[in-house]
Every structure is written in C-alpha cells, then in structure tokens.
Amino acid sequence: MTSKGHTLIGAEIFFECLRREGVEYIFGYPGGALLKIYEKLYDVDDIKHILVRHEQGATHMAEGYARATGKVGVVLVTSGPGATNTVTGIANAYMDSSPIVIFTGQVPTHLIGNDAFQEADILGITRPITKYNFLVKDVNELASTIRKAFFLARTGRPGPVLVDLPKDVMNAKCTFEYPEKVEIRGYKPTVQGHTMQIKKAAAKIKHAKKPLLYVGGGIIMSEAAKELTFFAKTHRIPVTMTLQGLGALPAKDELSLGMLGMHGTYWANQAVNNCDVLIALGARFDDRVTGKTETFATQAYKIHVDIDPTAIDKNVLVDLPIVGDVKHILSELSVEMTESPDTEEWLKTIQAWREDCPLVYETEDGKLRTEYVIEQISEKTGGEAIVVADVGQHQMWIAQYYQFNNPRLQISSAGLGTMGFSLPAAIGAAFGVQDKPVISISGDGGFMMNIQELVTAAYHKIPLKIFLINNSYLGMVRQWQELFHEKKYSFTDLSENNPDYVKVVASFGIPAFSTDNPNEVSELLDKALAYNEGPIFVEFKVAREDMVFPMVPAGASISDMMIKRLNPKTLV
Amino acid sequence: MKHTISVLVENKFGALNRVAAMFSARGFNLESISIGETEDPEISRMTIVTEGDEQILGQIVKQLNRLIDTIKVLDLTGALTVERELALITVFYQKSNRSELIGLCDIFKANVVDITQKTFTLEIVGPPEKIDSAINILIPFGIKEMARSGVVALSRGEQLNRHKKGSSEVLAI
Ligand SMILES: Cc1ncc(C[n+]2csc(CCOP(=O)(O)OP(=O)(O)O)c2C)c(N)n1
C-alpha cells in the first residue's frame, strides 16, 4: 500500500482511492481512453475487475451489487460509445436511488470539445440522470473528486455519480493524498427529523382508529427494516409496501398487506382508501402507487417521512412532512409513542377484505402458470432468496407471489422499468452476496436485451439461477392492448420470433432446461437450487394470454380495481 | 403569480446549466435567469423569475436546494427587495418627433447610448415594470430591436434567511 505523500500518476491514484473506499469489484470494459488504467489494473489483485459484455450490463451489475449489499457499486467504461452505453443503467440507478459510481474515460483535455475520436459530452448527457457528475481536469483534483463522488453516491438520498477521466490526467503525476473529510458547501442532507413534527406525528398516530404504514425503498436504503418491524408490531399498525419496499416487513407477518398500487392487493388498496392516518415512510407517492391522486387516501391525515425534501408535496399534498433519515425518525417516533392506538377492529376489517378478494389464478386447465412457478420458488427458498426481476407481467407476479421475508431481497427496476435489467443486476448481486441463492427471473422479451451477460456469469461460474418465463408475448404490453387498445396485438407476439432458448443458453456453456408441465416444476427448481457449480437455466413455458390482476387502470382511482378476468374473457 | 428567487451557487462551470436543465426537465416556467459573481469569487448569485402557484414554488425552491451546487435559496417574493433590470432599446425617430423622444428619455431617466440618422439606442435601468411601461410608450415610435437583461435582485437591509439550505424550516412549507 502506498503511503500518503507519494508521487503517483493519475491511474495509480485511481486505484489507491478505490482501495480507500473499500471497493471489491469493478464492472468494466476497456477502451482507448482507459489504457493507462487498464495497464495499472494488470497488477492490481485486491480489487477484482469483472469484464462485462456490454456497458449497460456493467451499470446494472453495479446496481445489483449495490442493492444486494448496501455498498457502492463501481463501473469503469471508456469514452464515447462506452460512456453512452451506460446511459440507461445510470438513469435506472437514478430513478431507484441506487448508489453507484461510474468512471468514464475521456479524450485528453486539450481535445475536449473538438469532436475528437470517441468523444462524447457525457457530462452533458448524464446531467439530468446523475445525482452529480464531475470532469477531472487536473490530476491534483483527482483524489478529492473520487472521495466526493463516493460520498455523494452513498449519503442523503443515494444515487449515481459520474466521474469523467481525461486520458492525459491519468498519465499526469502528483502527490497522492486522500482527504479525510469531505466538505461540499451546498450539500448538507438533513438526517435528524424535526422534533416538534415527530411529536405531532406521534400524537396523531396514538389517536388513530385506522392507521396505515405505507413504506417504500427508503426503509431498505436506510437499513430501517428492524425499526419499522418494531414500530408496526408494538403498535399493531398494518403495513403496505411499494415494490421497492417489499421485504421491509416480512411478507409472512400478519400485519403485512403486501404491495399497494396498480397491481397491489385488493386489501392493501382498500386499506389505503379507508385509513384515517397514513404514514408514508421513504416512499414517494409514485403514480403507479397512487393512481388518480385526487382520490388517493382522501380520508387520511397524511404524514410523510423522507430524506429528500423534494419528495414532499410533489405528487400528493401531505399534512405533516418530516424530512430526515427514516431510521432516525422511526426510532424517535417510537420513543414518543407512549400509547398505542386500538387497531383490532381495523385489522379485522382488513382481514375481511383479504378473504373477500384473495390473490387467485387459474389452475383448472392444467397449463403452467407464472404465479405457480413463483409460489414454488418462494416456498422452496423460504422467502430468503435474492430475486431479481426483469420488467413486465412476471415482475408484478413476483411482487404478488414471492413472500419476501427480508430487506434487500427484492431487486427490480421500479422507477424506470428497464427491460434487460434482471440478468446483469442478478450477476452483480451474486458477486456481492454469496450466502443466499440469487435468482434472475425474466420474460422472453427482456431476457434478450442483455443476453450477452450470460458469458459473464458462465465465465465466473457464479451460482446464479436463471429462470425464463416464456409466454411468447411481450406480456405486459399485450395485457394493455387487450384491455385498452381494442385487442390490436401490434408487435407483441413473439411466437414466431423467439429462438430456442435452451440451445442459445447451452451455447454459453450453461446447463439449460425447459418445461411447460406444472408437474415438472418442483423437480427442476430443486435441481436448479441445488446446483452450485455455476449458473443454471430453466425456461418455463407458461400460458400465453394470462393477465396480472388485480389491476388499477393507469390514471384511475385505486378504488376502481379490476379484480380478475373470468372465462369467457369478461372482467369483474 | 410571479416569483423572484435568488440563488447562491458555487461558481463552477455547469452550475447554470444544472439550474436551467432542472427547470426544463421538470416543466417549470422560467421567465428570466441572470447570473454573475458575488463579493466572494467562489460564489455566484442567480436571480430567477418564475411563475406558478404556491405548491409549484415550493417544489422549485426544494428542487433548487437539492442541486449539489446550490448554497442557498431565497424566495424574495413579497419581501422588501431591490429589483433592477437593464434594457437596451433601439427606436426609430424622425425630425418631427425627436424632441418628444428626448423628453421621454428624461422622464424614464434613460440614457441615449447610440445615435444614428434614423435611430436612438436607449439604456434604461429599473424595476421590470418601469421598463415595461417605457416599452409601451416607445412602441408607437417603432422599436427596431431590444435586449433585456432579466432581473437582478437583492433583499433590502438585513438578509432574510427563509429557505436556507438544510434547515428544517424548509419542511414546514
Ligand atoms: C427497454 C424497454 N423497452 C420497452 C419497454 C416497454 N415494456 C414494458 S413491459 C414490456 C413487455 C415485457 O415482456 P416480457 O419481457 O416478455 O415479460 P412479460 O411481460 O411477458 O412477463 C415492454 C415491451 C420497457 N419497459 N423497457
């Protein structure tokens, strides 16, 4: 290890900084602008570089790693096309507030702005999708910039931070010093909540008859699941979770109502409609959650806790905002809660809704169903696997049917809804977490979008379980076409377009299986879960035209749910 | 309703861009924006004039605060402030109305900064309303072209500290 005060070149400083930040993995892809860094990387063995096959894959891997571990994920890509290939992944991390740091190579400083070979204004391109971004013009600023980048990525409301590294700066020399403290004048996230506001909140909750906790990804990010569970159980307040919040309270807990919103459970949405005090914790009133905002929880006094002041009053006006870290605030709130509300009646009412309209799917025709596959995975893993969904119907079925019993198990692209997320994100998660099964579940559409990363999984022999839900449709789009677009199945039928997935995957050297028989599911899952030599793949050929229910049509009130489709195809 | 917001930002390249981009990305109305160095060369002051109801204004202030380069956001609306704008206006004149025009310049305390056979170029400094009314008066003469700087503003006397970054008062809006 190089001590403080040595003269180093930029590329060496880069690795020294990463060491100081405790970086274990870099997900990267080389190129001209990075040659010096890759030259130095050759002799670095305490930080592992994972060669991806597309830079988008690198960003999703870094995000999967970050979300599974709570640490910062790191990406290294070259200038121009390497950098632009990361854009979707960066936007994804931004929308889901995931801490990643992206290092992009850049043309030498004297060529910046000259339309030089492989130049792209990546700072300009990523400004709206990063928490912050930097161009390092002088090697003397390299160490402090990297320090700031990691600090910004992981503190406050986390998010992606990009650092652009011109080629000449990587060759330039300076004395290496890693700043101990970071001072950013304009950046002082509020951590502690306002005491008076917290007291007020406690007073409201104590006297509520029908309180409801509505919790989002913020709980997971601030590691506040324990505080939440304690609070909910002590005061017997039911909890509904957003997609990002799943696992905050164990799904098996009697107070867990599962997910709310567009494809949320009937009872969760009914609870929202009828509650008298709604306590939103680290959730942002996303439109997929609220439906029509004017009719969202109209009877409720709304308390909103969030680290990001801009989340407050953005979509829904609240009565009592509390800005700060939800972990701190929950602990303080617990202290203030000297008595509990009486919620027994309320819990009974919710139980009745639960029995009225349970989650159900068709079983009688003998066809294989995604819901069944997910239920089986959930049972076999005891709700303790990391499940990385792609985007589409299967993603919603995972949210409904997988019983997430711990935080950091549900990983999916919620805010941006990026198809192609699952496989690389699951690879990243599997690098980060070795003591739990990691499962990637994709639709046949999304699987194709980053299929090249199978190489990355195979080469590193990571024990990833890759499950493909093949309905030969872009299922979720097909669902909207059936419901809202006169059944014009425009470009969503993949039956003639799909390859033989087993052959494709096998060609990457990964054992691959396929079934359309419900009776074979259990055995194939056992086999996949037991296999630890490397990745393993199972394709489930499911009923083609199923739809995700319940459903709130976009823009409708969450009280106007479509419960299910009966045969013949009418809706109730 | 119109609002004047004063923002102190780090004097770094990209800061103006971030602010302007935030307005366009979130669909906030941006009527004028002006920026220049302050007494501290590391800090620039931006004056932003925008339009929207209280809720939108609240969001604008919070979004501005959220930007890493932002040091402080002051909503000057309704406070005692000094607001000034500079306009350069080139108007046509004829012999017959030249003295009338010069008379008007006096009333508006405008300076004639350029003159040709056919045109005067006037420099007017004042609150935006004064410039609006000067323009209205000048229209009949025929305005050749004009440029306005956008407003710069400061609160009078003691600085007001509303919406200070990181303080939890912001929350209570
Ligand atoms: C990159 C990207 N392109 C397009 C979409 C729009 N989209 C949302 S869901 C969906 C269909 C997904 O189909 P599939 O991957 O087969 O999953 P399924 O819905 O059948 O489970 C599409 C095309 C998207 N979310 N992301």
Coordinates of N, CA and C in Angstrom, one line a residue, chain A residues 70 89 104 128 153 182 263 430:
Chain A
G70 N -25.8 -3.1 -0.1 CA -25.8 -1.8 0.6 C -24.6 -1.0 0.4
G89 N -28.5 2.4 -17.8 CA -28.2 1.9 -16.5 C -28.1 3.0 -15.5
T104 N -15.9 7.2 -16.4 CA -15.8 7.1 -17.8 C -14.5 7.7 -18.3
P128 N -28.9 15.2 -16.2 CA -30.3 15.0 -15.6 C -30.5 13.7 -15.0
A153 N -22.6 9.6 -3.6 CA -23.4 8.4 -4.0 C -24.1 7.8 -2.8
V182 N -14.8 15.4 3.8 CA -15.4 15.9 2.6 C -16.2 17.1 3.0
H263 N -50.9 -2.9 -9.3 CA -51.1 -4.3 -9.2 C -51.0 -4.8 -7.8
A430 N -25.0 -11.4 -7.2 CA -24.4 -12.7 -6.8 C -22.9 -12.5 -6.5

